[in-house]
Structure formats: C-alpha cells, structure tokens
Amino acid sequence: MSTPAENEASIKQESGPSGTVQDKPKKIVVRTGDGEVFELKEEVAMEMETIKTFFMEDNISYETVMPLTNVDSWELVKVIEYCSKYVELKNKENFHKELKAFQDEFVKSMSPKTLLSLSNVANYLEIKYFLDFICQAIADHIKSKDVEYVRELFGVENDFTEEEYEMAKTEAPWAHENLDKDLY
Amino acid sequence: MVRCKRLRRQYYNGNENPRQLMDLPIDIVVKILLRLPVESLCRIRCVSKTLLNKVDSLSFVRQYTLSLVTGNNHVVQVPQLMCFAYTSPSDGEEDTTSVTLQSLRYDGGTALTKGEYTFTHSTSSPFHTSYSICFVFYNLLCMAWEDGHCLLINPLRREVLILPTDSIEQLTKYGPNSEVHIGWYGMGFDNITNTYKIVRISMILSKEPYSTLGMLAHVLVLGTSSWREISSVPPCLLNRAYNICAYGDMHWLVKAGGAIKSHIISFDFKNEEFCWTPTPPTLQSSNRDSKLHLLTLRGSMAIVETFSLPEGGMNVEIWVMKDYAKKEWAREYNINVDMRPEFELKYATCGEWEHGIFFNDLDNSLKSNGIAIFFLDLRCDSINLVTCPLETEQFSKIMSYSGSLISLRDYGTLGYTNEPNDELVT
C-alpha cells in the first residue's frame, strides 16, 4: 500500500530523460450505499471535503475504496456531473455566465424531491458551492407556492388547529393571494 | 460542518427517493429559508408549528435581517407601494391628526389601484407637515412630531410602537437663550451587537437672533428605554426629503447650493458616527443643472439624476452603488424620456417599484386633483403619469417599502390591534 506521498515519489521516478513529470491521472475509488463502485478523477473528488479529509488526514492510500454509505448511486452521478463541470469552468473567463447556463440545464428536469435529496448529499459530502446552489434552487421553486403545496412537498403534517392557522394567516393576509396554482 | 444525521435507508426508484424536509438537518432547512422572500416566509410559517417557531424566532429574524442588510441572501425583494395621507382635523378637533397608510398596486401601465389593506391611526398631537414619515426601514415606518413624540409603525402587522421620549427640549446646553429642535431620525442595524438602532439628530437654536448654534445626536437601541448622546454629529444640516436605509446604515442626500454638488452623509450604526459617502466622480464634475434624487434600487443605494433637455423631454441617469465597502458606483441607466413633467420634478421625491422608479411630484399634486406620480419602467424606458386613487385633498405621498420579518412586538408593548381598519389612538 502506497501513501499519496509515495505515489508522487513514484511518479517522479518515472519522469523521462527530459526531466518532465509525466501526467498520471490519479483516481479515487468510492462505493455508494447501494453497492456501486465509482472511479473519480482526483481533482473532482477533492472538491468534496468529506472525501478530501478522509484521504488527507491520515494519509490514506488512494488504493483504499472509500465507503459512502449515505449516498445512493444516482445521487453520486449527479454530484460528479456538477463538480466536474464546476472544475472545468472554474478558471475560465466566462465562468459565471457559463455556470449559470449549466445550472439552469441541470435543474430543469429535476423534481423538487430530487433537489431535497441532493441537498442532503451535498451537505454530507461537504461541497459548499453545490449545497448553496441546490438550496437556492429549492428556494426558487417554493417561493411562489402556497401553504398546501409546501406541506405536500416536504411531507409536513399540519399540526395547527383551525384557529391557530387562521391566527398565523392574519399576520400577513396579503401573502396568501395571487400565487402559483400549479401543484407539482 | 457536517451534521450527519443517521439516515434511514429508504427504497427508491431512481428519482423517487422520498426525502422529507423534516429529515434534513436543520442547518439545511435554514439555508433554504434564508433564501426566500418575506412573502414566502409568511406562508412558510403557516405550514407547521415547527416552521412557525423557526421563522418567528429572534435568532432567525436576526440572521435574515443580517443577510438582507449585507445583500447576502440572494433575494431581491420586490418593492411595494404605500400611500401616506393625512386628513385634516374636523372643526373642534384641531388637536388631533388622523393619518392613513394605504397599500397600492401598480400594473405597469396607467392603473394605480388600492391594495388590500388600510391602516388608520389617530393621535392627539397636532400634525406638522414638515414631519410626515421620517424614514422607511424595510417594512417599518417612522412618524415623529416636533414635541418629541415618535412612533414606529409596522403597517402590515398593524403594530405601532411608541418610542421612549426624553426631555430633550428642556436641554439648555448653550444657555437660557437656546432651545432644542428635533430635526431628523434614522434607523439601522448593527451587526456586531445584532441590534436595531435609531439615531436622532437635533439642532440647538438660539432664539434671539434666530440661528443654529450646534447639533446634537442621540442613539436609541430598539427595545431599551433611553436615548444616549453620542459625540459624533453631522457635518451640516440634513435634508429630510432624501433619506434611505441601506446596508444597515442611514443615508441623507444633502442638497448643495451654487457650485457645490450634493453630498451624501451616512450614519454608521456600528461605530455610531457620521461620515461622508462619496457620490459618483463624474457626477461631481459635471456642471449641468440637473436634479438629484436618492433611493434604493433592488437593495443597493442609487442616485437618479434628471435633466431637462433643451430640445424637450428629459434625460434620466441612474447610478447604482456596486460595492459599499469600496464606495464604488456604476452608471446603469441613461435614458431619454419624451415627456417633460411640468414642474421639472423640482420638488419630487423618488422611489422604487417592481420594474423601475417613480417620481412623486409634490408640487404638481398641490395644484391638481390628487397626487400625480410619474412611473418610469426601466424594462422599456416608458414613462406614465398616473393619479393616485386616494380621495383626499390633503398632503399625500407615495413611498416604497420592502419586506422584513421584524415584529415590533419583540421590542416593547404596543398600541396593537388585529382588527382591520380599527382606529388606533395613542
């Protein structure tokens, strides 16, 4: 088992006569909660603090397969998609513009429940910018919806009595008018 | 920080993973709530008791106000319109004033209609036209009288908070020949102590001959009961017509005379001191005879410059502050409109509506039937002259305000009523 430090040393030994270091793409292997194994590019994997800490803190070798028991494979696919794109665009000139275009496309076909799942994964994997983005997407989705819709979406029980509910409503009666009528 | 709640393994079907809100760590729920506009949060608090307690909690309100004030919550609040009018006292009741706050809706064209609610308030102090509304802090309005009587109103929740008074008029700091007049108020948020503060500026006048001897400033922390004198005073007299609350601080556009252009005086509520905020450099050096207005535009400080074109029509330029820390401005709009308001907006106040700005031409309104407002739509550069639907012959003014979660109930006992259209007497 070689440590990251040894990995780098071995790369240096492989450098050719011209003295340049050969680019050996490093991979990190993870296993999701539902048993699937994924190979991630190092630069993408390092965007996730949880993975980064796992390998860096105790100098764990990249040969170890990291278990991500709280992440399902479909979720990881999405996370990899987003982080790969982010890393690709990061140093470009039109970063914000291109990222925005990608973000719009990314959430377009996602159901709100999917977004909720992804927010949890983003939190677990500690990817700050992805979590911010998903939370914004959720907020954008619910901001014009009415009380019933939010209850349904978040699976929250109405624990108000009739009176309590009316009381809460009268605090801001104007907020309950002119809302989106679509339910899902 | 990962708060890793042990998740229940749930069977899923591709995208149908039934994650529920209440399974999420509270940190994530708060992250989402902080990104919602106030109207949405008013609905969220009706979803369940847990969410009600969360949204109403002082800590959440402070977090939310902080992100509003620093512009970090990525929420652009849609400004709402409010009309403030007073009705003259009927005979025999000359010592009372009845003021009305009426919400308004503008459709973007020529229709300005009354909104859903009206709030009327009567007070036993005689009305003084030069006071009216002193400032608008998000959704709070301040009204003050010459005698030191001062109210903070949250019209949407029908809350009225009477601010503590002190015997400032009795101050004879400069001797028996002097008297103190309260001039201006401002409100802001100190994000170090997490408190809302109100600043009050008074002038010390000598009676004979009548002149200004000096100025005094006091600060009140909302929720406490006394005003505290501070050493910093404004470098010159302030102008009430143009003041805005932005970035947690208070700002006044001071009209200048002659060759000196207008300046902005700001009050920093953290350090409790007055300072200058520079206006855009090109504005300073331009020598055309234009009129300046100060307002907030989508959360940022903005200056509107209007200039009557010799060939007819009006040129409107809008400068927006892009970086408050660095005090950097950018010119965002330069529009020529083909309508020349009769009075060149000499006495107009300026405000913001959903898709642009409006001018409340006070001079014009005194002459015609009702208040005349010019709405400028920044999406298409069109300008419309609209009449306010309020039937009143008296002085009226349109203001813009935006949402916040601040409830005055947390800061003292109120004159409070939940009944619509109740007359509240203080």
XYZ file of C-alpha atoms in Angstrom:
610
model
C 0.000 0.000 0.000
C 1.482 3.294 -1.021
C 0.672 6.659 0.503
C -0.048 9.746 -1.586
C 3.488 10.887 -0.826
C 4.883 7.644 -2.148
C 2.623 7.864 -5.148
C 4.159 11.200 -6.022
C 7.632 9.869 -5.490
C 6.958 7.003 -7.844
C 5.743 9.424 -10.482
C 8.911 11.423 -10.213
C 10.920 8.312 -10.796
C 9.000 7.706 -13.951
C 9.879 11.028 -15.486
C 11.652 10.830 -18.809
C 15.157 11.960 -19.693
C 13.985 15.484 -20.378
C 13.117 15.764 -16.719
C 9.417 16.488 -17.191
C 6.957 14.760 -14.888
C 4.537 12.555 -16.692
C 0.925 13.299 -16.027
C -0.535 10.240 -14.430
C -4.219 10.910 -13.789
C -4.990 9.832 -10.258
C -8.226 8.143 -9.434
C -10.111 7.823 -6.219
C -12.479 4.949 -5.769
C -15.675 5.128 -3.727
C -18.522 2.765 -3.030
C -22.062 4.107 -2.650
C -24.638 2.934 -0.148
C -26.339 0.730 -2.729
C -23.128 -1.084 -3.542
C -21.958 0.558 -6.744
C -18.317 1.411 -7.201
C -17.280 4.682 -8.809
C -13.905 5.891 -10.011
C -13.476 9.618 -9.620
C -10.837 11.888 -11.032
C -8.727 13.182 -8.168
C -9.432 16.824 -8.913
C -13.190 16.225 -8.845
C -13.056 14.080 -5.714
C -11.090 16.735 -3.877
C -13.976 19.183 -4.338
C -15.785 17.137 -1.718
C -14.442 17.956 1.711
C -15.585 14.671 3.209
C -13.538 12.676 0.701
C -10.630 15.066 0.923
C -10.475 14.790 4.700
C -10.766 11.011 4.584
C -7.681 10.635 2.419
C -5.584 13.577 3.540
C -5.986 13.500 7.277
C -4.486 10.105 7.858
C -2.560 9.838 4.614
C -4.745 7.019 3.400
C -3.633 5.488 0.127
C -5.705 6.028 -2.977
C -5.975 2.315 -3.328
C -8.478 2.251 -0.485
C -12.079 2.240 -1.569
C -13.903 4.851 0.452
C -17.377 3.860 1.580
C -20.098 6.480 1.056
C -22.896 4.673 2.812
C -25.208 7.689 2.902
C -25.075 8.332 -0.815
C -27.028 6.476 -3.477
C -25.528 5.868 -6.885
C -27.939 8.082 -8.818
C -27.134 10.909 -6.411
C -23.402 10.464 -6.861
C -23.821 10.532 -10.623
C -25.429 13.946 -10.334
C -22.829 15.231 -7.910
C -19.999 14.114 -10.161
C -21.690 15.755 -13.109
C -21.927 19.078 -11.281
C -18.469 19.079 -9.732
C -16.764 18.020 -12.935
C -18.383 20.884 -14.763
C -17.521 23.298 -11.976
C -13.864 22.281 -12.026
C -13.797 22.553 -15.803
C -15.265 26.072 -15.789
C -13.532 27.336 -12.673
C -10.674 29.187 -14.263
C -12.384 30.252 -17.428
C -13.178 33.844 -18.241
C -16.909 33.419 -18.681
C -17.155 31.369 -15.525
C -20.313 32.927 -14.100
C -22.183 33.063 -17.358
C -21.369 29.515 -18.388
C -22.016 28.176 -14.912
C -25.432 29.828 -14.889
C -26.299 28.231 -18.216
C -25.197 24.847 -16.919
C -27.117 25.308 -13.665
C -30.341 26.108 -15.500
C -29.964 22.985 -17.604
C -29.025 20.885 -14.575
C -32.158 21.622 -12.556
C -34.530 21.769 -15.488
C -35.759 18.215 -15.307
C -35.401 17.723 -11.580
C -38.336 17.190 -9.320
C -38.340 19.118 -6.048
C -37.951 15.869 -4.124
C -34.804 15.138 -6.084
C -33.490 18.524 -5.080
C -34.163 17.765 -1.437
C -32.220 14.504 -1.689
C -29.345 16.240 -3.369
C -29.218 18.912 -0.680
C -28.696 16.195 1.875
C -25.942 14.590 -0.174
C -24.267 17.949 -0.764
C -24.261 18.507 2.971
C -22.889 15.047 3.724
C -20.132 15.324 1.131
C -19.459 18.895 2.254
C -19.480 20.597 -1.124
C -20.288 24.166 -0.167
C -20.971 25.646 -3.581
C -23.117 22.721 -4.614
C -25.146 22.931 -1.400
C -25.673 26.674 -1.882
C -26.795 26.060 -5.437
C -29.255 23.302 -4.530
C -30.709 25.326 -1.634
C -31.197 28.271 -3.978
C -32.907 26.005 -6.498
C -35.257 24.695 -3.799
C -35.982 28.225 -2.569
C -36.659 29.436 -6.113
C -39.080 26.583 -6.545
C -41.121 27.117 -3.400
C -41.062 30.882 -3.166
C -44.284 31.424 -5.030
C -46.125 28.307 -3.905
C -48.906 28.226 -1.360
C -49.034 26.636 2.073
C -50.649 23.353 0.957
C -48.060 22.792 -1.718
C -45.162 23.251 0.670
C -46.771 20.871 3.154
C -47.227 18.243 0.470
C -43.727 18.665 -0.900
C -41.960 18.481 2.394
C -44.231 15.856 3.852
C -45.001 18.009 6.847
C -48.073 17.446 8.961
C -50.390 20.329 9.645
C -50.383 20.456 13.406
C -52.332 23.685 13.716
C -55.896 23.848 14.876
C -58.295 25.827 12.664
C -57.980 28.803 14.947
C -54.220 28.698 15.195
C -53.919 28.515 11.443
C -56.206 31.479 10.878
C -54.272 33.417 13.505
C -50.982 32.721 11.775
C -52.506 33.677 8.446
C -53.859 37.018 9.606
C -50.386 38.157 10.481
C -49.856 38.614 6.791
C -53.108 38.142 4.855
C -51.776 39.634 1.641
C -49.150 36.880 1.404
C -51.781 34.271 0.629
C -53.085 35.809 -2.563
C -52.001 35.680 -6.198
C -49.967 32.525 -6.007
C -48.967 29.844 -8.482
C -51.821 27.451 -8.907
C -49.875 24.509 -10.274
C -49.397 21.816 -7.698
C -46.492 19.718 -8.866
C -19.563 21.291 9.390
C -21.377 18.102 8.712
C -24.297 17.334 10.921
C -24.653 13.808 9.797
C -27.963 12.555 10.971
C -28.138 8.810 10.585
C -30.423 8.407 7.585
C -32.948 5.719 7.291
C -32.292 3.517 4.286
C -35.187 4.149 2.020
C -36.130 2.170 -1.001
C -36.129 4.304 -4.040
C -36.944 4.295 -7.665
C -34.481 6.460 -9.477
C -35.715 9.978 -8.819
C -38.470 8.997 -6.473
C -36.360 8.969 -3.326
C -38.873 10.260 -0.821
C -36.725 12.601 1.223
C -38.782 14.755 3.556
C -37.968 18.231 4.762
C -38.011 17.344 8.393
C -35.441 14.609 7.806
C -32.993 17.228 6.666
C -30.590 18.682 9.174
C -31.932 21.968 10.484
C -28.914 23.779 9.019
C -30.069 22.964 5.504
C -33.653 23.970 6.249
C -32.401 27.345 7.498
C -30.197 27.720 4.416
C -33.272 27.330 2.252
C -35.430 29.640 4.377
C -32.803 32.378 4.281
C -33.127 32.465 0.522
C -36.860 33.066 0.481
C -38.508 36.466 0.144
C -40.540 37.722 3.097
C -43.937 36.996 1.492
C -42.944 33.377 1.084
C -41.745 33.138 4.675
C -45.115 34.476 5.792
C -46.628 31.402 4.155
C -43.945 29.021 5.411
C -44.783 29.946 8.977
C -48.327 28.668 8.334
C -47.118 25.237 7.274
C -46.486 23.784 10.697
C -45.760 24.752 14.262
C -42.115 23.841 13.919
C -41.708 26.126 10.956
C -43.714 28.875 12.659
C -41.413 28.800 15.646
C -38.373 28.751 13.427
C -39.379 31.708 11.263
C -40.548 33.768 14.230
C -37.513 33.047 16.364
C -35.421 36.092 17.194
C -32.272 34.333 16.060
C -33.682 33.522 12.639
C -35.096 37.031 12.199
C -31.691 38.475 13.028
C -29.934 36.104 10.640
C -32.405 37.008 7.935
C -32.142 40.746 8.534
C -28.381 40.451 8.516
C -28.388 38.777 5.145
C -30.903 41.341 3.861
C -28.742 44.165 5.044
C -25.485 42.786 3.713
C -27.131 41.672 0.487
C -26.068 38.079 1.038
C -29.348 36.313 0.853
C -29.607 36.415 -2.906
C -33.166 37.541 -2.537
C -34.240 40.595 -4.415
C -37.215 41.893 -2.507
C -39.973 43.237 -4.692
C -40.688 46.772 -3.516
C -44.279 47.527 -2.593
C -46.087 50.825 -2.762
C -47.709 52.626 0.104
C -49.577 55.885 0.154
C -49.375 58.048 3.206
C -52.068 60.667 3.624
C -53.399 62.768 6.373
C -56.858 64.094 6.716
C -57.316 67.476 8.201
C -58.975 67.590 11.563
C -62.653 68.444 11.584
C -63.805 71.515 13.421
C -63.397 71.328 17.098
C -60.786 68.633 16.870
C -57.868 70.686 15.830
C -55.505 68.957 18.127
C -55.813 65.568 16.549
C -54.341 64.177 13.398
C -55.585 61.199 11.508
C -53.119 59.558 9.197
C -53.802 56.773 6.756
C -51.455 54.270 5.219
C -52.932 52.650 2.157
C -51.243 49.957 0.112
C -51.278 50.452 -3.634
C -50.859 48.276 -6.714
C -49.403 49.472 -9.953
C -49.998 47.445 -13.093
C -47.105 48.801 -15.083
C -49.353 50.867 -17.294
C -51.718 53.597 -16.224
C -53.638 51.955 -13.420
C -52.804 52.559 -9.810
C -55.316 50.885 -7.562
C -55.858 50.472 -3.881
C -54.395 47.365 -2.356
C -55.925 45.109 0.243
C -55.338 46.987 3.401
C -55.712 50.332 5.026
C -54.307 51.369 8.334
C -55.544 54.444 10.078
C -54.017 55.995 13.090
C -55.138 58.933 15.152
C -53.013 60.839 17.501
C -53.664 63.685 19.801
C -50.669 65.639 18.647
C -51.282 68.309 16.058
C -49.919 67.383 12.662
C -46.869 69.154 11.363
C -46.429 68.930 7.611
C -42.708 69.030 7.697
C -42.542 65.755 9.570
C -44.785 63.162 7.949
C -42.842 59.930 7.556
C -39.263 60.344 8.715
C -37.864 57.197 7.225
C -38.746 53.773 5.911
C -36.656 50.882 7.221
C -37.682 47.890 5.094
C -41.253 47.475 6.321
C -41.142 49.873 9.250
C -42.179 53.495 9.014
C -41.346 56.224 11.455
C -43.523 59.213 12.227
C -42.438 61.964 14.523
C -43.749 65.190 15.926
C -41.993 68.292 16.974
C -42.744 67.649 20.602
C -40.569 64.554 20.592
C -43.458 62.122 20.200
C -42.227 59.413 17.866
C -43.790 56.224 16.523
C -42.523 53.212 14.694
C -45.221 51.571 12.608
C -45.328 48.143 11.007
C -48.487 48.656 8.963
C -48.660 45.153 7.566
C -48.864 43.639 11.006
C -50.733 46.627 12.406
C -48.131 47.204 15.054
C -47.385 50.615 16.474
C -44.503 51.082 18.852
C -44.216 54.293 20.797
C -40.581 55.175 21.180
C -39.349 56.481 24.502
C -39.203 60.231 24.846
C -36.824 62.233 26.909
C -36.820 65.787 27.989
C -34.510 66.915 25.253
C -36.429 70.121 24.732
C -35.520 71.155 28.227
C -31.831 70.969 27.463
C -30.215 74.303 27.932
C -26.768 73.252 26.918
C -25.961 76.588 25.409
C -27.641 78.772 27.950
C -31.161 80.073 28.556
C -31.371 81.742 25.179
C -31.202 78.441 23.347
C -33.697 75.769 22.558
C -33.524 72.330 21.049
C -35.470 71.219 17.997
C -35.530 67.656 16.872
C -34.663 67.528 13.225
C -34.172 64.063 11.848
C -34.363 60.367 12.598
C -32.748 57.354 11.042
C -32.708 53.619 11.627
C -30.205 50.890 11.018
C -28.902 47.503 12.035
C -25.691 46.988 13.971
C -24.440 43.556 13.002
C -21.824 43.476 15.737
C -24.268 43.702 18.609
C -27.146 42.363 16.480
C -29.400 45.224 17.463
C -31.589 47.700 15.654
C -30.787 51.287 16.459
C -32.430 54.611 15.866
C -30.466 57.829 15.577
C -31.986 61.204 16.339
C -30.414 64.468 15.312
C -31.422 67.753 16.893
C -30.481 71.327 16.319
C -29.652 73.766 19.038
C -31.064 77.132 18.119
C -30.645 80.478 19.696
C -33.837 82.414 19.993
C -32.537 85.915 19.615
C -31.096 86.251 16.995
C -32.509 83.098 15.417
C -29.602 80.932 14.347
C -28.262 77.428 14.672
C -25.712 77.097 17.404
C -24.939 73.438 17.035
C -26.249 69.942 16.651
C -26.801 67.010 18.933
C -27.159 63.337 18.178
C -28.665 60.549 20.245
C -28.954 56.842 19.700
C -31.662 54.508 20.945
C -31.236 50.770 20.885
C -34.616 49.333 19.957
C -36.063 47.576 22.959
C -34.336 49.802 25.501
C -35.866 52.812 27.160
C -33.467 55.694 26.853
C -31.679 57.769 24.299
C -27.927 58.020 24.647
C -25.990 61.060 23.467
C -23.126 60.347 21.087
C -20.195 62.558 20.312
C -20.452 62.438 16.533
C -22.727 64.954 14.827
C -23.459 65.527 11.152
C -21.127 67.979 9.467
C -24.075 70.027 8.203
C -27.856 70.226 8.296
C -29.623 67.276 6.730
C -32.341 67.135 4.177
C -35.373 65.093 5.056
C -36.667 64.620 1.562
C -33.938 62.274 0.546
C -33.004 59.726 3.080
C -32.658 55.998 2.680
C -31.841 52.991 4.805
C -29.344 50.798 3.050
C -26.679 48.299 4.071
C -27.812 48.643 7.681
C -26.818 52.312 7.691
C -28.704 55.540 7.163
C -28.007 57.981 4.359
C -29.101 61.532 3.585
C -28.633 63.355 0.301
C -27.740 66.874 1.217
C -28.706 69.498 -1.304
C -25.985 71.859 -2.123
C -26.087 75.356 -3.349
C -24.219 77.050 -6.113
C -21.165 75.348 -7.449
C -21.038 72.700 -4.734
C -22.689 69.491 -5.775
C -24.832 67.398 -3.493
C -23.258 65.086 -0.976
C -24.330 62.033 0.917
C -23.960 61.946 4.650
C -24.142 58.488 6.149
C -24.522 57.264 9.689
C -22.638 54.101 10.543
C -24.610 52.317 13.228
C -21.739 50.058 14.249
C -19.308 52.822 15.080
C -22.095 55.314 15.745
C -20.583 58.039 13.678
C -21.418 60.279 10.759
C -19.309 60.186 7.643
C -19.382 61.247 4.019
C -20.226 58.792 1.295
C -18.774 59.979 -1.996
C -21.117 60.481 -4.940
C -20.012 59.259 -8.377
C -16.996 61.242 -9.557
C -18.430 62.088 -12.966
C -21.483 63.453 -11.238
C -19.317 65.668 -9.092
C -17.507 67.144 -12.027
C -20.460 67.599 -14.329
C -21.679 71.166 -14.460
C -25.119 70.799 -15.940
C -28.074 71.994 -13.949
C -29.609 68.671 -13.038
C -31.659 67.423 -10.155
C -30.507 64.577 -7.933
C -32.591 62.054 -6.053
C -31.501 59.324 -3.653
C -33.222 55.968 -3.354
C -32.634 52.257 -3.001
C -32.813 50.169 -6.121
C -33.031 46.375 -5.647
C -31.227 46.650 -2.346
C -28.445 48.961 -3.491
C -28.044 52.674 -2.965
C -28.818 54.612 -6.132
C -28.744 58.195 -7.356
C -31.134 59.329 -10.033
C -30.152 62.406 -11.991
C -32.823 64.148 -14.015
C -32.062 66.833 -16.521
C -34.437 68.695 -18.811
C -33.206 68.535 -22.340
C -33.227 71.765 -24.310
C -34.930 70.058 -27.227
C -37.729 68.796 -24.997
C -38.038 65.707 -22.896
C -35.892 64.610 -20.013
C -32.689 62.720 -19.523
C -32.604 60.249 -16.648
C -29.365 58.705 -15.458
C -29.210 56.176 -12.689
C -26.068 55.430 -10.749
C -26.002 52.372 -8.557
C -23.537 51.599 -5.801
C -21.852 48.351 -6.740
C -19.597 47.950 -3.745
C -20.488 49.597 -0.463
C -17.212 48.760 1.242
C -15.218 50.373 -1.535
C -17.874 53.020 -2.232
C -17.828 52.257 -5.934
C -20.563 53.413 -8.278
C -21.566 52.345 -11.747
C -23.847 54.136 -14.147
C -26.517 51.615 -15.018
C -29.077 53.588 -16.926
C -29.010 56.510 -19.269
C -32.448 57.115 -20.692
C -34.120 59.905 -22.572
C -37.844 60.110 -21.983
C -40.054 62.137 -24.204
C -42.267 63.531 -21.536
C -41.418 66.703 -19.770
C -43.140 66.850 -16.415
C -44.479 70.325 -15.979
C -42.515 71.221 -12.962
C -39.294 69.523 -13.835
C -39.606 67.400 -10.735
C -38.174 70.197 -8.697
C -39.897 69.092 -5.559
C -40.331 65.442 -6.351
C -39.331 62.530 -4.251
C -38.200 59.373 -5.883
C -38.917 55.767 -5.067
C -38.710 52.276 -6.458
C -41.384 49.977 -7.849
C -41.163 46.434 -9.144
C -39.826 47.265 -12.591
C -38.410 50.714 -12.209
C -38.631 54.013 -10.381
C -41.298 56.606 -9.787
C -41.376 60.306 -9.045
C -43.850 61.712 -6.603
C -44.281 65.250 -7.779
C -45.307 67.088 -4.685
C -45.558 70.440 -6.343
C -47.858 69.176 -9.033
C -50.110 67.432 -6.601
C -50.906 70.572 -4.720
C -52.431 72.020 -7.815
C -54.345 69.227 -9.440
C -56.942 66.808 -8.150
C -54.995 64.201 -6.315
C -51.416 63.115 -6.345
C -49.630 62.832 -9.650
C -46.954 60.185 -9.962
C -44.627 59.502 -12.843
C -43.719 55.855 -13.249
C -40.652 55.027 -15.261
C -40.437 51.435 -16.478
C -36.793 50.521 -16.790
C -37.530 47.495 -18.939
C -38.791 49.580 -21.825
C -37.912 53.176 -20.903
C -41.522 54.272 -20.912
C -42.914 56.865 -18.564
C -46.525 57.128 -17.439
C -48.346 59.796 -15.493
C -50.740 58.212 -13.044
C -53.120 59.624 -10.486
C -53.333 58.195 -7.028
C -56.736 56.652 -6.251
C -56.948 58.070 -2.766
C -59.700 60.603 -2.303
C -58.083 63.185 -0.214
C -57.384 66.827 -0.742
C -54.658 66.792 1.762
C -50.974 66.216 1.540
C -50.171 62.720 0.374
C -47.051 60.922 -0.504
C -46.233 57.606 -2.139
C -43.418 55.566 -0.684
C -41.812 52.301 -1.468
C -41.063 49.746 1.182
C -39.930 46.158 1.149
C -40.450 43.198 3.387
C -38.693 42.184 6.538
C -39.521 39.821 9.342
C -39.119 42.324 12.122
C -42.009 42.303 14.511
C -42.296 45.285 16.786
C -43.860 43.068 19.412
C -40.380 41.939 20.333
C -39.365 45.445 21.316
C -41.885 46.733 23.748
C -45.551 46.933 24.498
C -47.519 48.201 21.588
C -50.611 50.040 20.782
C -51.677 46.967 18.900
C -54.756 45.715 17.190
C -55.547 42.823 14.918
C -58.808 44.212 13.625
C -58.654 45.703 10.175
C -59.479 49.360 9.943
C -59.520 49.828 13.657
C -58.766 53.327 14.690
C -55.815 53.259 16.964
C -55.492 56.190 19.310
C -52.228 56.991 21.013
